[in-house]
Short mmCIF file of C-alpha atoms in Angstrom, two decimals:
data_model
loop_
_atom_site.label_atom_id
_atom_site.label_comp_id
_atom_site.label_asym_id
_atom_site.label_seq_id
_atom_site.Cartn_x
_atom_site.Cartn_y
_atom_site.Cartn_z
CA MET A 1 -12.31 15.83 -10.59
CA ARG A 2 -10.68 13.86 -7.76
CA SER A 3 -13.63 14.77 -5.51
CA ARG A 4 -15.84 12.49 -7.62
CA VAL A 5 -13.56 9.54 -6.95
CA LEU A 6 -13.60 10.34 -3.25
CA ALA A 7 -17.39 10.63 -3.36
CA CYS A 8 -17.55 7.19 -4.98
CA LEU A 9 -15.48 5.74 -2.17
CA ALA A 10 -17.52 7.62 0.42
CA ALA A 11 -20.66 5.95 -0.87
CA ALA A 12 -18.91 2.62 -0.60
CA ALA A 13 -17.87 3.46 2.95
CA SER A 14 -21.48 4.04 3.95
CA ALA A 15 -22.42 0.64 2.60
CA ALA A 16 -19.47 -1.00 4.33
CA ALA A 17 -20.45 0.59 7.62
CA LEU A 18 -23.76 -1.26 7.48
CA LEU A 19 -21.83 -4.52 7.31
CA THR A 20 -19.05 -3.81 9.76
CA GLY A 21 -20.68 -1.44 12.23
CA PRO A 22 -18.82 1.44 13.88
CA THR A 23 -15.13 1.03 14.57
CA ALA A 24 -14.49 0.40 18.23
CA ALA A 25 -12.45 2.97 20.12
CA ALA A 26 -8.80 2.08 19.77
CA THR A 27 -6.61 1.41 22.77
CA PRO A 28 -3.31 3.33 22.96
CA GLN A 29 -0.41 0.97 22.41
CA ARG A 30 2.73 0.27 24.39
CA GLY A 31 5.23 2.67 22.78
CA CYS A 32 3.83 5.98 23.93
CA GLY A 33 6.98 7.50 25.37
CA ALA A 34 8.97 10.43 24.07
CA PRO A 35 9.03 10.40 20.24
CA PRO A 36 12.40 9.61 18.63
CA GLN A 37 12.22 12.80 16.53
CA GLU A 38 10.33 16.06 16.31
CA PRO A 39 6.71 15.87 15.09
CA GLY A 40 6.33 17.04 11.51
CA THR A 41 9.77 15.78 10.50
CA SER A 42 11.21 12.86 8.55
CA ALA A 43 14.39 11.03 9.53
CA LEU A 44 16.37 7.98 8.45
CA ARG A 45 16.41 5.28 11.11
CA THR A 46 18.09 1.87 11.42
CA ILE A 47 17.12 -1.51 12.86
CA GLU A 48 18.64 -4.96 12.68
CA SER A 49 16.69 -7.72 10.96
CA GLY A 50 17.88 -11.11 9.77
CA GLY A 51 21.47 -10.25 10.60
CA LEU A 52 21.38 -7.13 8.40
CA GLN A 53 21.29 -3.45 9.23
CA ARG A 54 18.06 -2.26 7.63
CA THR A 55 16.96 1.35 7.22
CA TYR A 56 13.68 3.19 6.92
CA GLN A 57 12.54 6.77 6.52
CA LEU A 58 10.16 7.69 9.34
CA HIS A 59 7.71 10.59 9.20
CA LEU A 60 5.70 11.79 12.19
CA PRO A 61 2.64 13.97 11.61
CA ALA A 62 2.96 17.57 12.72
CA ASP A 63 0.42 17.11 15.52
CA TYR A 64 1.83 13.82 16.77
CA HIS A 65 1.61 13.44 20.54
CA LYS A 66 1.58 10.57 22.97
CA LYS A 67 -1.93 11.13 24.28
CA ARG A 68 -3.54 9.29 21.39
CA ASP A 69 -2.79 6.35 19.17
CA TRP A 70 -2.00 6.81 15.48
CA PRO A 71 -2.61 4.80 12.33
CA LEU A 72 0.52 3.61 10.54
CA ILE A 73 1.14 3.48 6.79
CA VAL A 74 4.12 1.43 5.59
CA VAL A 75 5.30 2.38 2.08
CA TYR A 76 7.51 0.17 -0.12
CA HIS A 77 9.51 1.85 -2.87
CA GLY A 78 9.96 0.56 -6.41
CA ARG A 79 13.08 -1.22 -7.61
CA GLY A 80 16.04 1.16 -7.63
CA ASN A 81 14.25 3.84 -5.65
CA THR A 82 14.40 4.61 -1.93
CA GLY A 83 12.02 5.33 0.87
CA ALA A 84 13.03 8.99 0.84
CA GLY A 85 12.50 9.19 -2.91
CA THR A 86 9.03 7.70 -2.62
CA GLU A 87 8.17 10.10 0.18
CA THR A 88 9.00 12.97 -2.19
CA PHE A 89 6.49 12.12 -4.91
CA SER A 90 3.77 10.19 -3.06
CA ASN A 91 2.52 12.97 -0.73
CA LEU A 92 1.75 10.27 1.85
CA SER A 93 3.49 12.25 4.57
CA THR A 94 0.70 14.84 4.36
CA LEU A 95 -1.77 12.34 5.84
CA PRO A 96 -2.78 12.23 9.54
CA ALA A 97 -0.76 9.10 10.21
CA ILE A 98 2.70 7.86 11.09
CA VAL A 99 4.36 6.90 7.80
CA ALA A 100 7.33 4.54 7.48
CA TYR A 101 9.24 4.16 4.20
CA PRO A 102 11.51 1.10 4.52
CA ASN A 103 14.44 0.54 2.18
CA GLY A 104 15.03 -2.69 0.30
CA VAL A 105 18.30 -4.58 -0.15
CA ILE A 106 20.37 -4.40 -3.34
CA GLY A 107 19.21 -7.24 -5.53
CA LEU A 108 20.33 -9.02 -8.67
CA GLY A 109 20.95 -7.42 -12.05
CA ASP A 110 22.67 -4.27 -13.14
CA GLY A 111 22.92 -0.98 -11.31
CA ASP A 112 23.01 -2.07 -7.64
CA ARG A 113 19.30 -1.39 -7.31
CA GLN A 114 17.40 -1.99 -4.08
CA ALA A 115 14.50 -4.40 -4.39
CA TRP A 116 11.93 -6.37 -2.43
CA GLN A 117 11.24 -10.06 -1.92
CA GLY A 118 9.15 -11.88 -4.51
CA ALA A 119 10.71 -10.62 -7.76
CA PRO A 120 13.20 -12.43 -10.02
CA TYR A 121 15.78 -9.76 -9.17
CA SER A 122 15.28 -9.85 -5.38
CA ALA A 123 18.33 -10.28 -3.15
CA PRO A 124 18.72 -14.02 -2.50
CA GLY A 125 18.07 -15.12 1.06
CA VAL A 126 16.67 -11.80 2.27
CA ASP A 127 13.41 -12.20 4.18
CA ASP A 128 11.51 -8.94 3.77
CA VAL A 129 8.42 -10.39 5.44
CA ALA A 130 10.48 -10.93 8.59
CA PHE A 131 11.88 -7.40 8.18
CA THR A 132 8.34 -6.05 8.01
CA ASN A 133 7.44 -7.90 11.20
CA ASP A 134 10.55 -6.54 12.90
CA LEU A 135 9.77 -3.02 11.69
CA LEU A 136 6.19 -3.18 12.96
CA ASP A 137 7.44 -4.42 16.33
CA GLU A 138 9.99 -1.60 16.50
CA LEU A 139 7.48 1.10 15.63
CA ALA A 140 4.95 -0.25 18.13
CA ARG A 141 7.68 -0.28 20.79
CA THR A 142 8.79 3.30 20.21
CA LEU A 143 5.67 5.14 19.03
CA CYS A 144 1.96 5.47 19.80
CA VAL A 145 0.89 3.13 17.02
CA ASP A 146 -2.63 1.75 16.81
CA GLU A 147 -1.70 -1.77 15.77
CA ARG A 148 -5.24 -2.40 14.55
CA ARG A 149 -4.83 0.34 11.92
CA VAL A 150 -1.69 -0.59 10.00
CA TYR A 151 -1.85 -0.21 6.21
CA ALA A 152 0.60 -1.10 3.44
CA THR A 153 1.14 0.55 0.08
CA GLY A 154 3.95 0.75 -2.44
CA LYS A 155 4.86 1.19 -6.08
CA SER A 156 5.98 -1.30 -8.73
CA ASN A 157 8.20 -3.96 -7.11
CA GLY A 158 7.20 -2.49 -3.74
CA ALA A 159 3.54 -2.83 -4.67
CA GLY A 160 4.16 -6.44 -5.64
CA PHE A 161 5.61 -7.04 -2.20
CA VAL A 162 2.55 -5.39 -0.65
CA GLY A 163 0.52 -8.06 -2.43
CA ILE A 164 2.63 -10.69 -0.67
CA LEU A 165 2.03 -9.00 2.68
CA GLY A 166 -1.69 -9.15 2.05
CA CYS A 167 -1.33 -12.92 1.72
CA VAL A 168 0.91 -13.62 4.71
CA LEU A 169 0.48 -10.74 7.20
CA ALA A 170 -3.27 -10.20 7.17
CA ASP A 171 -3.18 -10.55 10.95
CA ARG A 172 -1.10 -7.36 11.20
CA ILE A 173 -2.06 -5.31 8.13
CA ALA A 174 -5.64 -4.06 7.91
CA ALA A 175 -5.71 -3.09 4.21
CA ILE A 176 -3.38 -2.87 1.20
CA ALA A 177 -3.14 -0.37 -1.65
CA PRO A 178 -0.62 -1.25 -4.40
CA VAL A 179 0.22 1.26 -7.14
CA ALA A 180 1.53 0.12 -10.56
CA GLY A 181 2.17 -3.28 -9.02
CA ALA A 182 4.69 -5.82 -10.34
CA PHE A 183 2.98 -9.04 -9.26
CA TYR A 184 5.55 -11.67 -10.17
CA PRO A 185 4.87 -15.34 -9.45
CA ASN A 186 6.44 -15.96 -6.05
CA GLY A 187 5.49 -19.47 -5.04
CA ILE A 188 3.40 -18.27 -2.11
CA ASP A 189 0.09 -20.00 -1.54
CA CYS A 190 -2.02 -16.91 -0.93
CA ARG A 191 -4.43 -17.83 1.83
CA PRO A 192 -4.83 -14.77 4.05
CA SER A 193 -6.06 -15.34 7.58
CA ARG A 194 -8.92 -12.89 7.03
CA PRO A 195 -10.54 -11.03 4.12
CA VAL A 196 -8.19 -8.22 3.08
CA PRO A 197 -9.54 -4.91 1.73
CA VAL A 198 -7.66 -4.03 -1.47
CA LEU A 199 -7.36 -0.75 -3.40
CA ASP A 200 -5.32 -1.05 -6.60
CA PHE A 201 -4.12 1.66 -9.03
CA HIS A 202 -2.66 0.92 -12.47
CA GLY A 203 -2.18 2.79 -15.73
CA THR A 204 -3.48 1.15 -18.88
CA ALA A 205 -0.41 2.33 -20.85
CA ASP A 206 2.17 1.22 -18.28
CA ALA A 207 5.16 0.15 -20.41
CA THR A 208 7.10 -1.27 -17.45
CA ILE A 209 4.43 -3.50 -15.91
CA PRO A 210 1.86 -3.91 -18.70
CA TYR A 211 -1.79 -3.63 -17.76
CA THR A 212 -2.60 -6.68 -19.88
CA GLY A 213 0.22 -8.71 -18.33
CA ASP A 214 3.47 -10.12 -19.70
CA ALA A 215 3.58 -13.91 -20.02
CA ASP A 216 7.32 -13.95 -20.69
CA ARG A 217 7.93 -12.45 -17.23
CA GLY A 218 5.09 -14.26 -15.52
CA LEU A 219 3.18 -11.05 -14.89
CA PRO A 220 -0.61 -11.42 -14.73
CA ALA A 221 -3.09 -9.09 -16.34
CA ILE A 222 -3.98 -6.53 -13.69
CA GLY A 223 -7.67 -7.31 -14.02
CA ASP A 224 -6.96 -10.97 -13.26
CA TRP A 225 -4.90 -10.08 -10.19
CA VAL A 226 -7.64 -7.85 -8.80
CA THR A 227 -10.36 -10.40 -9.53
CA ALA A 228 -8.34 -13.05 -7.68
CA TRP A 229 -8.48 -10.88 -4.57
CA ALA A 230 -12.23 -10.44 -4.97
CA ASP A 231 -12.49 -14.23 -5.09
CA ARG A 232 -10.32 -14.64 -1.97
CA ASP A 233 -12.46 -12.13 -0.11
CA ARG A 234 -15.59 -13.94 -1.35
CA CYS A 235 -17.11 -10.79 -2.75
CA ARG A 236 -20.65 -11.42 -3.95
CA ARG A 237 -21.10 -8.57 -6.40
CA GLN A 238 -19.09 -6.68 -8.98
CA VAL A 239 -20.43 -3.17 -9.35
CA PRO A 240 -20.58 -1.94 -12.98
CA ASP A 241 -17.50 0.07 -13.94
CA VAL A 242 -17.85 3.79 -13.38
CA ALA A 243 -16.00 6.24 -15.64
CA ILE A 244 -15.41 9.02 -13.10
CA GLU A 245 -13.44 11.14 -15.57
CA PRO A 246 -12.22 10.57 -19.14
CA ASP A 247 -8.98 9.05 -17.81
CA ILE A 248 -10.30 7.34 -14.65
CA THR A 249 -12.43 4.21 -14.37
CA VAL A 250 -13.32 2.68 -11.00
CA GLU A 251 -14.18 -1.00 -10.59
CA ARG A 252 -15.58 -2.28 -7.30
CA TRP A 253 -16.41 -5.61 -5.75
CA THR A 254 -18.77 -5.47 -2.77
CA GLY A 255 -20.55 -7.86 -0.45
CA CYS A 256 -17.20 -9.30 0.60
CA ARG A 257 -16.73 -11.21 3.83
CA ARG A 258 -16.35 -9.20 7.04
CA GLY A 259 -17.03 -5.90 5.29
CA ALA A 260 -13.97 -5.99 3.04
CA GLU A 261 -14.06 -4.43 -0.42
CA VAL A 262 -11.89 -4.65 -3.51
CA VAL A 263 -11.48 -1.51 -5.65
CA HIS A 264 -9.45 -0.99 -8.82
CA VAL A 265 -8.68 2.47 -10.22
CA ALA A 266 -7.65 2.22 -13.88
CA VAL A 267 -5.89 5.27 -15.32
CA THR A 268 -6.60 5.37 -19.05
CA GLY A 269 -3.33 6.12 -20.81
CA GLY A 270 -1.52 6.16 -17.48
CA GLY A 271 2.13 5.18 -17.33
CA HIS A 272 4.27 3.55 -14.66
CA THR A 273 3.51 6.43 -12.34
CA TRP A 274 1.97 7.47 -9.03
CA PRO A 275 -1.39 9.20 -9.67
CA GLY A 276 -1.26 12.84 -8.65
CA ALA A 277 2.52 12.97 -8.24
CA ASP A 278 3.90 16.46 -8.87
CA SER A 279 7.47 15.21 -9.35
CA TYR A 280 8.92 12.31 -11.32
CA SER A 281 7.53 8.93 -10.21
CA GLY A 282 8.16 6.80 -13.32
CA GLY A 283 7.81 6.77 -17.08
CA GLY A 284 4.70 7.79 -18.96
CA TYR A 285 1.62 9.91 -18.34
CA THR A 286 0.81 10.90 -14.74
CA THR A 287 -2.83 11.75 -14.16
CA GLN A 288 -3.68 14.77 -12.05
CA THR A 289 -7.37 13.89 -12.02
CA VAL A 290 -6.90 11.91 -8.83
CA GLU A 291 -4.22 11.94 -6.16
CA ALA A 292 -3.45 8.42 -5.02
CA HIS A 293 -2.64 9.43 -1.45
CA GLU A 294 -6.06 11.05 -0.97
CA VAL A 295 -8.03 8.18 -2.48
CA LEU A 296 -5.89 5.68 -0.57
CA TRP A 297 -6.56 7.38 2.75
CA GLN A 298 -10.30 7.58 2.22
CA PHE A 299 -10.27 3.84 1.50
CA VAL A 300 -7.96 2.40 4.14
CA ARG A 301 -9.13 4.55 7.05
CA ARG A 302 -12.42 2.61 7.04
CA TYR A 303 -10.70 -0.60 8.09
CA SER A 304 -9.16 -1.93 11.27
CA LEU A 305 -8.29 -5.36 12.59
#
C-alpha cells in the first residue's frame, strides 16, 4: 500500500534530520497583503516575461492567510497539456501549499502544442528559466511565500524542464520531483550551486519516454539520469532496492552532501502516467499503489534553502 512507501520515506527523513538538524523557523516574506483570490480556489493569472504575456494557474490552500508563510510548489505540464489540465489529475492542489501551474509556449511540430525549454520541439528563443525567475518574483511579491521552501515538479517535457531548473536554479528551488521525465540533451553544463534533493518517478513500460532510454532521440536511461544526480550530490551510499509492492520499487542514495537525498520510484509496468491519478494523465498503466502527490510532499517538505 502507499503507506509503506511513505513509511520508507519517513525513515529516510529521520536519517536526514540527523545530518541537517531541525529546520529553522521561517520568516514571513514580503508579499503578505490581501490575497489576489479567495483561499481554496484556482484562477488563471497573467504576467509579462521576456516580452511575452505568460499565464499560470494559481491555487491557494483553503486555509491560506497572511499571518504565516507558505511553501510553494511549481508544476510544469507535459507537452500539449496545460497547467489547469495537470492540476486536474495530479491532486497537488490538495496539499498544504501554494501551487502554481505555469503554461508553456507553443513549440515546434504539429498540433500547436505548448512546451518547455530544453526539448527539440521547444519554442525557439523562449527563456523559460527567466520566466520561472519572473514567476517566483511575482508570487513572492503578491503572496506569503516562504522563499526557502520552493519546490518544482512536472510531467514528461515539464519534468525534463524541472531537471534543468535543478541545475541552474538551485539557489531558489529547494528540491525537485520529476514524473515520467523527458530528459533531452540540452547543452547545459549541470553544476548546481548546492546539492539538490531529487525524487523521481518513472514507469518501466513508458512507451513515450522509455525507461531504458532512446538513443535516437538522445534520451538517457532513467537509471543513468538518477545516478548522475546522486553523483552530483556526492551521495556516499546506494541503499539496496526495496520492492514496496509488486509494482513499486524504491531506490535511494543517502549520505549526500548537506543532507540531500536522491530517490527513484520505479513503477513496474507503469506507462507515461502520473502515479495515483484518477483521471487520464497519459498512455499506459497508472498505478494506484502510490499517489505521487503524497509521496512527493513527504519528500520535499523535509528540505529548505
